[in-house]
mmCIF file of C-alpha atoms in Angstrom:
data_model
loop_
_atom_site.group_PDB
_atom_site.id
_atom_site.type_symbol
_atom_site.label_atom_id
_atom_site.label_comp_id
_atom_site.label_asym_id
_atom_site.label_seq_id
_atom_site.Cartn_x
_atom_site.Cartn_y
_atom_site.Cartn_z
ATOM 1 C CA MET A 2 -7.304 -33.283 -26.356
ATOM 2 C CA THR A 3 -6.029 -31.510 -29.495
ATOM 3 C CA THR A 4 -5.820 -33.277 -32.818
ATOM 4 C CA ILE A 5 -4.608 -32.395 -36.278
ATOM 5 C CA ALA A 6 -6.932 -33.054 -39.192
ATOM 6 C CA GLN A 7 -5.903 -35.936 -41.449
ATOM 7 C CA THR A 8 -2.967 -36.909 -39.259
ATOM 8 C CA PRO A 9 -1.484 -39.999 -40.937
ATOM 9 C CA GLN A 10 -1.018 -43.205 -38.990
ATOM 10 C CA PRO A 11 2.345 -44.965 -38.870
ATOM 11 C CA ALA A 12 2.818 -47.907 -41.206
ATOM 12 C CA THR A 13 5.143 -49.988 -39.083
ATOM 13 C CA PRO A 14 5.366 -53.654 -38.149
ATOM 14 C CA ALA A 15 2.472 -54.585 -35.876
ATOM 15 C CA ALA A 16 3.678 -55.694 -32.473
ATOM 16 C CA GLN A 17 1.576 -56.954 -29.600
ATOM 17 C CA PRO A 18 2.152 -55.481 -26.107
ATOM 18 C CA GLY A 19 5.327 -56.985 -24.754
ATOM 19 C CA GLU A 20 6.500 -58.190 -28.163
ATOM 20 C CA ARG A 21 9.974 -56.931 -29.008
ATOM 21 C CA LEU A 22 10.901 -56.090 -32.579
ATOM 22 C CA SER A 23 14.470 -57.068 -33.413
ATOM 23 C CA GLY A 24 16.918 -57.425 -36.251
ATOM 24 C CA VAL A 25 16.720 -55.412 -39.484
ATOM 25 C CA GLN A 26 13.376 -53.634 -39.702
ATOM 26 C CA THR A 27 11.811 -50.857 -41.773
ATOM 27 C CA ILE A 28 10.176 -48.596 -39.211
ATOM 28 C CA THR A 29 8.967 -45.042 -38.894
ATOM 29 C CA PHE A 30 10.605 -42.227 -36.996
ATOM 30 C CA ALA A 31 7.743 -42.384 -34.513
ATOM 31 C CA LYS A 32 8.183 -46.139 -34.014
ATOM 32 C CA ALA A 33 11.891 -45.638 -33.323
ATOM 33 C CA LEU A 34 10.977 -43.258 -30.517
ATOM 34 C CA THR A 35 8.454 -45.738 -29.146
ATOM 35 C CA LEU A 36 11.015 -48.504 -29.155
ATOM 36 C CA ALA A 37 13.554 -46.266 -27.442
ATOM 37 C CA MET A 38 11.196 -45.564 -24.593
ATOM 38 C CA ALA A 39 10.083 -49.193 -24.341
ATOM 39 C CA ASP A 40 13.671 -50.444 -24.217
ATOM 40 C CA ALA A 41 14.640 -47.847 -21.630
ATOM 41 C CA MET A 42 11.587 -48.729 -19.504
ATOM 42 C CA ALA A 43 12.401 -52.443 -19.734
ATOM 43 C CA ALA A 44 16.023 -51.843 -18.744
ATOM 44 C CA ASP A 45 15.349 -49.455 -15.839
ATOM 45 C CA PRO A 46 12.196 -49.543 -13.658
ATOM 46 C CA ALA A 47 12.862 -45.918 -12.697
ATOM 47 C CA VAL A 48 11.903 -44.751 -16.205
ATOM 48 C CA VAL A 49 8.301 -43.545 -16.392
ATOM 49 C CA VAL A 50 6.410 -41.891 -19.259
ATOM 50 C CA PHE A 51 3.507 -39.476 -18.794
ATOM 51 C CA GLY A 52 1.720 -36.504 -20.327
ATOM 52 C CA GLU A 53 -1.519 -35.515 -21.991
ATOM 53 C CA ASP A 54 -3.206 -38.435 -23.801
ATOM 54 C CA VAL A 55 -0.021 -40.549 -23.895
ATOM 55 C CA GLY A 56 -1.578 -43.542 -22.149
ATOM 56 C CA THR A 57 -4.828 -44.930 -23.527
ATOM 57 C CA LEU A 58 -4.678 -42.973 -26.794
ATOM 58 C CA GLY A 59 -0.916 -43.479 -27.273
ATOM 59 C CA GLY A 60 -0.278 -39.784 -27.932
ATOM 60 C CA VAL A 61 -1.602 -37.450 -30.623
ATOM 61 C CA PHE A 62 1.055 -38.860 -32.995
ATOM 62 C CA ARG A 63 0.889 -42.362 -31.462
ATOM 63 C CA VAL A 64 4.507 -42.167 -30.278
ATOM 64 C CA THR A 65 3.657 -43.753 -26.926
ATOM 65 C CA ASP A 66 1.307 -46.339 -28.460
ATOM 66 C CA GLY A 67 1.362 -49.638 -26.555
ATOM 67 C CA LEU A 68 3.498 -48.480 -23.614
ATOM 68 C CA THR A 69 0.613 -48.513 -21.127
ATOM 69 C CA GLN A 70 -0.461 -51.974 -22.256
ATOM 70 C CA GLN A 71 3.120 -53.226 -21.995
ATOM 71 C CA PHE A 72 4.217 -51.614 -18.729
ATOM 72 C CA GLY A 73 0.958 -50.753 -16.955
ATOM 73 C CA GLU A 74 -0.659 -47.510 -15.879
ATOM 74 C CA GLU A 75 1.947 -46.884 -13.167
ATOM 75 C CA ARG A 76 4.712 -46.631 -15.797
ATOM 76 C CA CYS A 77 2.901 -44.831 -18.656
ATOM 77 C CA PHE A 78 -0.111 -42.689 -17.760
ATOM 78 C CA ASP A 79 -2.222 -39.709 -18.679
ATOM 79 C CA THR A 80 -2.123 -36.400 -16.840
ATOM 80 C CA PRO A 81 -4.505 -33.444 -16.576
ATOM 81 C CA LEU A 82 -4.212 -30.724 -19.216
ATOM 82 C CA ALA A 83 -1.709 -28.768 -17.111
ATOM 83 C CA GLU A 84 1.801 -28.531 -18.545
ATOM 84 C CA SER A 85 3.197 -26.690 -15.538
ATOM 85 C CA GLY A 86 1.886 -29.473 -13.328
ATOM 86 C CA ILE A 87 3.437 -32.102 -15.576
ATOM 87 C CA ILE A 88 6.900 -30.537 -15.303
ATOM 88 C CA GLY A 89 6.538 -29.781 -11.602
ATOM 89 C CA MET A 90 5.629 -33.417 -10.881
ATOM 90 C CA ALA A 91 8.424 -34.693 -13.119
ATOM 91 C CA THR A 92 10.924 -32.464 -11.300
ATOM 92 C CA GLY A 93 9.928 -33.888 -7.920
ATOM 93 C CA MET A 94 10.093 -37.417 -9.263
ATOM 94 C CA ALA A 95 13.547 -36.854 -10.744
ATOM 95 C CA ILE A 96 14.826 -35.399 -7.467
ATOM 96 C CA ASN A 97 13.690 -38.607 -5.777
ATOM 97 C CA GLY A 98 15.509 -41.011 -8.085
ATOM 98 C CA MET A 99 13.130 -41.603 -10.984
ATOM 99 C CA ARG A 100 13.709 -40.897 -14.680
ATOM 100 C CA PRO A 101 10.589 -39.204 -16.032
ATOM 101 C CA VAL A 102 10.038 -38.903 -19.778
ATOM 102 C CA VAL A 103 7.226 -36.389 -20.337
ATOM 103 C CA GLU A 104 5.473 -35.270 -23.486
ATOM 104 C CA MET A 105 4.294 -31.701 -24.090
ATOM 105 C CA GLN A 106 1.972 -32.762 -26.984
ATOM 106 C CA PHE A 107 2.784 -29.706 -29.149
ATOM 107 C CA ASP A 108 5.631 -27.155 -29.147
ATOM 108 C CA ALA A 109 3.626 -24.094 -28.101
ATOM 109 C CA PHE A 110 1.713 -26.102 -25.506
ATOM 110 C CA ALA A 111 4.930 -26.203 -23.487
ATOM 111 C CA TYR A 112 4.880 -22.455 -22.813
ATOM 112 C CA PRO A 113 2.719 -22.746 -19.670
ATOM 113 C CA ALA A 114 5.512 -24.919 -18.234
ATOM 114 C CA PHE A 115 8.281 -22.533 -19.297
ATOM 115 C CA GLU A 116 8.674 -20.989 -15.812
ATOM 116 C CA GLN A 117 9.126 -24.424 -14.282
ATOM 117 C CA ILE A 118 11.685 -25.374 -16.939
ATOM 118 C CA THR A 119 13.787 -22.220 -16.801
ATOM 119 C CA SER A 120 13.543 -21.448 -13.071
ATOM 120 C CA HIS A 121 13.782 -24.949 -11.612
ATOM 121 C CA VAL A 122 14.613 -27.726 -14.075
ATOM 122 C CA ALA A 123 17.522 -25.831 -15.637
ATOM 123 C CA LYS A 124 18.931 -24.369 -12.407
ATOM 124 C CA LEU A 125 18.522 -27.016 -9.707
ATOM 125 C CA GLY A 126 21.852 -28.742 -10.396
ATOM 126 C CA ASN A 127 23.742 -25.446 -10.147
ATOM 127 C CA ARG A 128 21.675 -24.300 -7.168
ATOM 128 C CA THR A 129 22.681 -27.401 -5.220
ATOM 129 C CA ARG A 130 26.303 -27.396 -6.455
ATOM 130 C CA GLY A 131 25.657 -30.648 -8.298
ATOM 131 C CA GLN A 132 24.279 -32.507 -5.301
ATOM 132 C CA VAL A 133 20.845 -32.801 -6.927
ATOM 133 C CA ARG A 134 20.700 -34.086 -10.516
ATOM 134 C CA LEU A 135 17.594 -34.144 -12.664
ATOM 135 C CA PRO A 136 17.516 -37.101 -15.101
ATOM 136 C CA LEU A 137 14.452 -35.717 -16.829
ATOM 137 C CA VAL A 138 13.501 -35.758 -20.543
ATOM 138 C CA ILE A 139 10.981 -33.267 -21.911
ATOM 139 C CA ARG A 140 9.760 -34.508 -25.296
ATOM 140 C CA ILE A 141 8.362 -31.734 -27.487
ATOM 141 C CA PRO A 142 6.918 -32.359 -30.974
ATOM 142 C CA TYR A 143 7.995 -29.189 -32.785
ATOM 143 C CA ALA A 144 8.213 -27.264 -36.068
ATOM 144 C CA GLY A 145 5.918 -27.239 -39.095
ATOM 145 C CA GLY A 146 5.214 -29.112 -42.264
ATOM 146 C CA ILE A 147 2.007 -30.838 -41.128
ATOM 147 C CA GLY A 148 -0.563 -28.215 -42.109
ATOM 148 C CA GLY A 149 -1.240 -27.245 -38.533
ATOM 149 C CA VAL A 150 -2.365 -23.891 -37.207
ATOM 150 C CA GLU A 151 -0.480 -21.636 -34.826
ATOM 151 C CA HIS A 152 0.297 -23.110 -31.391
ATOM 152 C CA HIS A 153 0.937 -26.368 -33.194
ATOM 153 C CA CYS A 154 3.943 -25.533 -35.405
ATOM 154 C CA ASP A 155 6.341 -23.365 -33.394
ATOM 155 C CA SER A 156 10.090 -23.850 -33.667
ATOM 156 C CA SER A 157 10.835 -22.951 -30.054
ATOM 157 C CA GLU A 158 14.437 -24.129 -29.768
ATOM 158 C CA ALA A 159 15.881 -20.624 -29.165
ATOM 159 C CA TYR A 160 14.118 -20.390 -25.792
ATOM 160 C CA TYR A 161 15.711 -23.594 -24.563
ATOM 161 C CA VAL A 162 19.218 -23.206 -26.017
ATOM 162 C CA HIS A 163 19.404 -19.771 -24.396
ATOM 163 C CA THR A 164 18.792 -21.312 -20.972
ATOM 164 C CA PRO A 165 21.966 -22.570 -19.257
ATOM 165 C CA GLY A 166 21.481 -25.940 -17.587
ATOM 166 C CA LEU A 167 19.480 -27.616 -20.354
ATOM 167 C CA THR A 168 20.698 -30.141 -22.890
ATOM 168 C CA VAL A 169 18.787 -29.647 -26.179
ATOM 169 C CA LEU A 170 18.661 -32.379 -28.812
ATOM 170 C CA THR A 171 16.827 -32.846 -32.089
ATOM 171 C CA PRO A 172 17.172 -35.931 -34.322
ATOM 172 C CA SER A 173 16.552 -35.988 -38.082
ATOM 173 C CA THR A 174 16.823 -39.700 -38.940
ATOM 174 C CA VAL A 175 15.065 -42.881 -37.805
ATOM 175 C CA ALA A 176 18.279 -44.312 -36.345
ATOM 176 C CA ASP A 177 19.027 -41.096 -34.467
ATOM 177 C CA ALA A 178 15.449 -40.949 -33.168
ATOM 178 C CA TYR A 179 16.139 -44.197 -31.315
ATOM 179 C CA VAL A 180 19.745 -43.578 -30.247
ATOM 180 C CA MET A 181 19.393 -39.936 -29.246
ATOM 181 C CA LEU A 182 16.298 -40.589 -27.139
ATOM 182 C CA ARG A 183 18.057 -43.473 -25.384
ATOM 183 C CA ASP A 184 21.010 -41.151 -24.738
ATOM 184 C CA ALA A 185 18.660 -38.460 -23.406
ATOM 185 C CA ILE A 186 17.007 -40.908 -21.015
ATOM 186 C CA ALA A 187 20.403 -42.167 -19.834
ATOM 187 C CA SER A 188 21.638 -38.620 -19.131
ATOM 188 C CA ALA A 189 21.890 -37.510 -15.513
ATOM 189 C CA ASP A 190 20.814 -33.985 -16.441
ATOM 190 C CA PRO A 191 17.604 -32.500 -17.929
ATOM 191 C CA VAL A 192 17.138 -32.799 -21.689
ATOM 192 C CA VAL A 193 14.731 -30.950 -23.946
ATOM 193 C CA PHE A 194 14.123 -33.420 -26.770
ATOM 194 C CA LEU A 195 12.701 -31.734 -29.863
ATOM 195 C CA GLU A 196 10.944 -34.104 -32.264
ATOM 196 C CA PRO A 197 10.223 -32.797 -35.802
ATOM 197 C CA LYS A 198 6.548 -33.539 -36.327
ATOM 198 C CA LYS A 199 6.774 -33.811 -40.085
ATOM 199 C CA LEU A 200 9.274 -36.601 -39.756
ATOM 200 C CA TYR A 201 7.147 -38.837 -37.516
ATOM 201 C CA PHE A 202 5.926 -41.003 -40.357
ATOM 202 C CA SER A 203 9.077 -41.019 -42.468
ATOM 203 C CA LYS A 204 10.570 -44.509 -42.758
ATOM 204 C CA ASP A 205 13.994 -46.120 -42.931
ATOM 205 C CA THR A 206 15.543 -49.537 -42.527
ATOM 206 C CA VAL A 207 17.618 -49.958 -39.372
ATOM 207 C CA ASP A 208 19.293 -52.777 -37.476
ATOM 208 C CA LEU A 209 17.597 -52.672 -34.091
ATOM 209 C CA ASP A 210 20.012 -55.154 -32.537
ATOM 210 C CA ALA A 211 22.949 -52.930 -33.550
ATOM 211 C CA LEU A 212 21.243 -49.853 -32.117
ATOM 212 C CA ARG A 213 20.479 -51.610 -28.849
ATOM 213 C CA ALA A 214 24.069 -52.825 -28.538
ATOM 214 C CA GLY A 215 25.073 -49.306 -27.496
ATOM 215 C CA TYR A 216 23.275 -49.619 -24.155
ATOM 216 C CA SER A 217 23.853 -51.724 -21.044
ATOM 217 C CA GLU A 218 21.287 -53.996 -19.438
ATOM 218 C CA GLY A 219 20.571 -51.289 -16.904
ATOM 219 C CA GLY A 220 19.852 -48.700 -19.607
ATOM 220 C CA GLY A 221 23.105 -46.748 -19.462
ATOM 221 C CA ALA A 222 24.986 -45.761 -22.592
ATOM 222 C CA ALA A 223 27.709 -48.329 -23.316
ATOM 223 C CA ALA A 224 28.792 -46.569 -26.521
ATOM 224 C CA PRO A 225 29.853 -42.945 -26.987
ATOM 225 C CA SER A 226 26.851 -40.676 -26.532
ATOM 226 C CA THR A 227 25.392 -38.621 -29.358
ATOM 227 C CA ILE A 228 25.052 -35.706 -26.982
ATOM 228 C CA GLY A 229 27.447 -32.963 -28.062
ATOM 229 C CA HIS A 230 28.190 -34.551 -31.434
ATOM 230 C CA ALA A 231 27.106 -33.398 -34.890
ATOM 231 C CA ALA A 232 27.060 -35.769 -37.890
ATOM 232 C CA ILE A 233 28.186 -35.437 -41.494
ATOM 233 C CA ALA A 234 25.047 -36.240 -43.480
ATOM 234 C CA ARG A 235 26.647 -35.750 -46.909
ATOM 235 C CA HIS A 236 30.189 -35.036 -48.044
ATOM 236 C CA GLY A 237 30.931 -32.143 -50.404
ATOM 237 C CA THR A 238 33.687 -29.759 -51.383
ATOM 238 C CA ASP A 239 32.151 -26.490 -52.606
ATOM 239 C CA ALA A 240 30.062 -25.249 -49.675
ATOM 240 C CA THR A 241 28.686 -26.508 -46.356
ATOM 241 C CA LEU A 242 24.989 -26.598 -45.502
ATOM 242 C CA ILE A 243 24.375 -26.722 -41.753
ATOM 243 C CA ALA A 244 20.927 -27.853 -40.562
ATOM 244 C CA TYR A 245 19.145 -29.665 -37.777
ATOM 245 C CA GLY A 246 15.886 -31.464 -37.123
ATOM 246 C CA PRO A 247 13.267 -30.922 -39.836
ATOM 247 C CA SER A 248 15.658 -28.917 -42.057
ATOM 248 C CA VAL A 249 18.210 -31.678 -42.599
ATOM 249 C CA ALA A 250 16.120 -33.510 -45.206
ATOM 250 C CA VAL A 251 15.566 -30.210 -47.070
ATOM 251 C CA ALA A 252 19.294 -29.509 -47.029
ATOM 252 C CA LEU A 253 20.012 -32.984 -48.418
ATOM 253 C CA ALA A 254 17.435 -32.459 -51.158
ATOM 254 C CA ALA A 255 19.076 -29.152 -52.065
ATOM 255 C CA ALA A 256 22.508 -30.818 -52.142
ATOM 256 C CA GLU A 257 21.175 -33.531 -54.486
ATOM 257 C CA THR A 258 19.706 -30.921 -56.838
ATOM 258 C CA ALA A 259 22.958 -28.960 -56.758
ATOM 259 C CA ALA A 260 24.919 -32.079 -57.611
ATOM 260 C CA GLN A 261 22.909 -32.426 -60.829
ATOM 261 C CA GLU A 262 24.063 -28.919 -61.672
ATOM 262 C CA GLY A 263 27.718 -29.721 -60.977
ATOM 263 C CA ARG A 264 28.079 -28.225 -57.503
ATOM 264 C CA SER A 265 29.229 -30.327 -54.521
ATOM 265 C CA LEU A 266 27.547 -29.403 -51.233
ATOM 266 C CA GLN A 267 28.394 -30.838 -47.848
ATOM 267 C CA VAL A 268 25.556 -31.267 -45.321
ATOM 268 C CA ILE A 269 26.053 -31.231 -41.521
ATOM 269 C CA ASP A 270 23.343 -32.441 -39.149
ATOM 270 C CA VAL A 271 23.880 -30.485 -35.917
ATOM 271 C CA ARG A 272 21.798 -32.985 -33.846
ATOM 272 C CA SER A 273 22.949 -31.638 -30.452
ATOM 273 C CA LEU A 274 22.039 -27.950 -30.149
ATOM 274 C CA VAL A 275 23.378 -27.838 -26.565
ATOM 275 C CA PRO A 276 26.095 -28.841 -26.030
ATOM 276 C CA PHE A 277 27.204 -27.670 -29.467
ATOM 277 C CA ASP A 278 29.807 -29.498 -31.536
ATOM 278 C CA ASP A 279 32.114 -26.647 -32.568
ATOM 279 C CA GLU A 280 34.838 -29.054 -33.674
ATOM 280 C CA THR A 281 32.833 -30.829 -36.375
ATOM 281 C CA ILE A 282 31.125 -27.683 -37.666
ATOM 282 C CA THR A 283 34.369 -25.710 -37.738
ATOM 283 C CA ALA A 284 36.282 -28.434 -39.587
ATOM 284 C CA ALA A 285 33.451 -28.794 -42.089
ATOM 285 C CA VAL A 286 33.291 -25.066 -42.890
ATOM 286 C CA LYS A 287 37.078 -24.728 -43.097
ATOM 287 C CA SER A 288 37.146 -27.566 -45.637
ATOM 288 C CA THR A 289 34.833 -25.723 -48.076
ATOM 289 C CA GLY A 290 35.265 -22.021 -47.135
ATOM 290 C CA ARG A 291 31.557 -21.305 -47.606
ATOM 291 C CA ALA A 292 28.555 -22.011 -45.345
ATOM 292 C CA ILE A 293 24.796 -21.627 -45.132
ATOM 293 C CA VAL A 294 22.761 -22.310 -41.993
ATOM 294 C CA ILE A 295 19.221 -23.592 -42.515
ATOM 295 C CA ALA A 296 16.413 -23.635 -39.928
ATOM 296 C CA GLU A 297 12.643 -23.327 -39.826
ATOM 297 C CA ALA A 298 12.578 -20.904 -36.883
ATOM 298 C CA PRO A 299 12.524 -17.126 -37.482
ATOM 299 C CA GLY A 300 16.052 -15.873 -38.100
ATOM 300 C CA PHE A 301 16.248 -12.966 -35.641
ATOM 301 C CA ALA A 302 18.066 -13.866 -32.382
ATOM 302 C CA SER A 303 17.866 -17.542 -33.306
ATOM 303 C CA MET A 304 19.828 -20.787 -33.102
ATOM 304 C CA ALA A 305 20.821 -20.070 -36.692
ATOM 305 C CA SER A 306 22.226 -16.708 -35.574
ATOM 306 C CA GLU A 307 24.322 -18.419 -32.899
ATOM 307 C CA ILE A 308 25.726 -20.941 -35.378
ATOM 308 C CA VAL A 309 26.690 -18.167 -37.786
ATOM 309 C CA ALA A 310 28.399 -16.220 -34.996
ATOM 310 C CA ARG A 311 30.391 -19.256 -33.887
ATOM 311 C CA ILE A 312 31.503 -19.943 -37.460
ATOM 312 C CA GLN A 313 32.568 -16.337 -38.010
ATOM 313 C CA GLU A 314 34.612 -16.389 -34.788
ATOM 314 C CA ARG A 315 36.354 -19.660 -35.524
ATOM 315 C CA CYS A 316 36.632 -19.731 -39.331
ATOM 316 C CA PHE A 317 37.031 -16.070 -40.329
ATOM 317 C CA HIS A 318 40.331 -16.477 -42.207
ATOM 318 C CA ALA A 319 39.089 -19.616 -43.976
ATOM 319 C CA LEU A 320 35.888 -18.050 -45.315
ATOM 320 C CA ALA A 321 35.612 -17.140 -48.978
ATOM 321 C CA ALA A 322 32.232 -15.472 -48.458
ATOM 322 C CA PRO A 323 29.978 -14.316 -45.589
ATOM 323 C CA VAL A 324 28.027 -17.041 -43.833
ATOM 324 C CA LEU A 325 24.363 -16.915 -44.927
ATOM 325 C CA ARG A 326 21.120 -18.049 -43.337
ATOM 326 C CA VAL A 327 17.962 -19.535 -44.837
ATOM 327 C CA THR A 328 15.284 -19.496 -42.127
ATOM 328 C CA GLY A 329 11.613 -18.961 -41.439
ATOM 329 C CA PHE A 330 10.474 -15.349 -41.681
ATOM 330 C CA ASP A 331 10.206 -13.072 -38.644
ATOM 331 C CA ILE A 332 6.435 -13.447 -38.382
ATOM 332 C CA PRO A 333 4.063 -15.644 -36.381
ATOM 333 C CA TYR A 334 3.608 -19.065 -37.955
ATOM 334 C CA PRO A 335 1.249 -18.642 -40.914
ATOM 335 C CA ALA A 336 -2.022 -20.397 -41.816
ATOM 336 C CA PRO A 337 -1.687 -23.934 -43.213
ATOM 337 C CA LYS A 338 -2.159 -22.936 -46.858
ATOM 338 C CA LEU A 339 0.715 -20.419 -46.566
ATOM 339 C CA GLU A 340 3.320 -22.507 -44.728
ATOM 340 C CA LYS A 341 4.957 -23.608 -47.986
ATOM 341 C CA TYR A 342 5.988 -19.976 -48.514
ATOM 342 C CA TYR A 343 7.284 -19.654 -44.965
ATOM 343 C CA LEU A 344 9.358 -22.830 -44.618
ATOM 344 C CA PRO A 345 12.886 -22.930 -46.072
ATOM 345 C CA GLY A 346 12.781 -24.944 -49.272
ATOM 346 C CA VAL A 347 15.182 -26.238 -51.876
ATOM 347 C CA ASP A 348 14.814 -23.172 -54.125
ATOM 348 C CA ARG A 349 15.574 -20.725 -51.311
ATOM 349 C CA ILE A 350 18.627 -22.748 -50.297
ATOM 350 C CA LEU A 351 19.964 -22.907 -53.855
ATOM 351 C CA ASP A 352 19.390 -19.173 -54.256
ATOM 352 C CA ALA A 353 21.528 -18.619 -51.169
ATOM 353 C CA VAL A 354 24.217 -20.935 -52.569
ATOM 354 C CA ASP A 355 24.297 -18.816 -55.732
ATOM 355 C CA ASN A 356 24.913 -15.745 -53.534
ATOM 356 C CA LEU A 357 28.064 -17.155 -51.907
ATOM 357 C CA GLN A 358 30.376 -14.914 -53.982
ATOM 358 C CA TRP A 359 31.681 -17.549 -56.400
ATOM 359 C CA GLU A 360 33.230 -15.113 -58.849
ATOM 360 C CA THR A 361 36.714 -13.776 -58.136
ATOM 361 C CA PRO A 362 36.687 -9.917 -57.960
#
C-alpha cells in the first residue's frame, strides 16, 4: 500500500454502514464520490467496486470508506497490486453484464494498465461493431497540490483523451463529484474518471435529495447527463478563462482578484474532456473575444493545446488576441517543496490576462 504523509481525513457527517445521508448536507468532495457509488450500488446489483486497498481500508483517500461494510465483500473488495489485472478482470466482468467501478489509487499507478485500457477497453465496442459494450468506470486520483512525490501527482489526461473510444470526465465541485460519477456509472461505455486529489477534502453544501432526483430507481440517468457538457462557473465580459478539474478553483480565484482590479473574467469549467463541449466553449469565447486555457499538465501536446486549437478554428474572427495557455512546465513533476512554482497559480494567470493585447494599436 502507498500512503501520503499527513493526508488529511474528511470532516463529513458520520454515517453508519447502511445509513443514508439525505437532504441538505455539508459534505466533502470525497464523501460525494462515496455517496455516488453507494447510491449506484444500491440501485443496481450489477455495480461492483474494487481496487487496491479500497475494501477494508476504504482507499488511500477514504473515498470507498464504508462500502464493504454496507454491501459486503462481494460488492466492494481489495485486489492484488496489479493494475493490469484489475482492468483485465473489470473488462471481462463488463462484457458479462456487470458494471465495475475500479480505482487506480494514484494517477501514475495506472500506467501498468495502459495497454489494457488502450488496446481493449477503448476498442472493444468498435471491434465488435457495437455488439459488445463496456459499462466500466476507471477512477483515477490525479494531479498535484498534495505535496506528493513523482508517480503520485501526474496529470495524465492527455493519454486518455488521445485514445478514441474512451469518455474522459473530471469534476471540480462537490455537486459535480456526485452527479458526474453517477453519470459515468450509468454510461454504457468505458469512462476514465479523473478525480483531483487536492479537492478531496474541500467542502460544500448540497441538496442530496435534489442530486438523487436525476436518477431512476434502477440507477439510470433520468435527467440530462453531464457527459459532453461544460459549465459556466462565473460570468464575465472581458476575457474567458477555461479550466477543468483542479484548475477551476484557481481560475475562479484569479477572476475574483481581477474583479477587485476592475476586470471582468468569465470562467468555464470544461468538466467533460471527451466528448468535448465545443458549443459552450465557443459561445463563451466569442462573447469576450479573449481566452486563456489553464491546466496543471505540461503544455506541450496537451489537452490545453487541443482546446486552444479548437478555439482558434471556431472563433478566429471573434478573437481580439491570441489564445494563451497557463500550464505546468514541460518537466517531470517536481519535488514537493517545489510544486508551488510548477502549478499554475493566480499570479501566472493574471500575468497572462495582462498579455491579452488590451491596447489598441
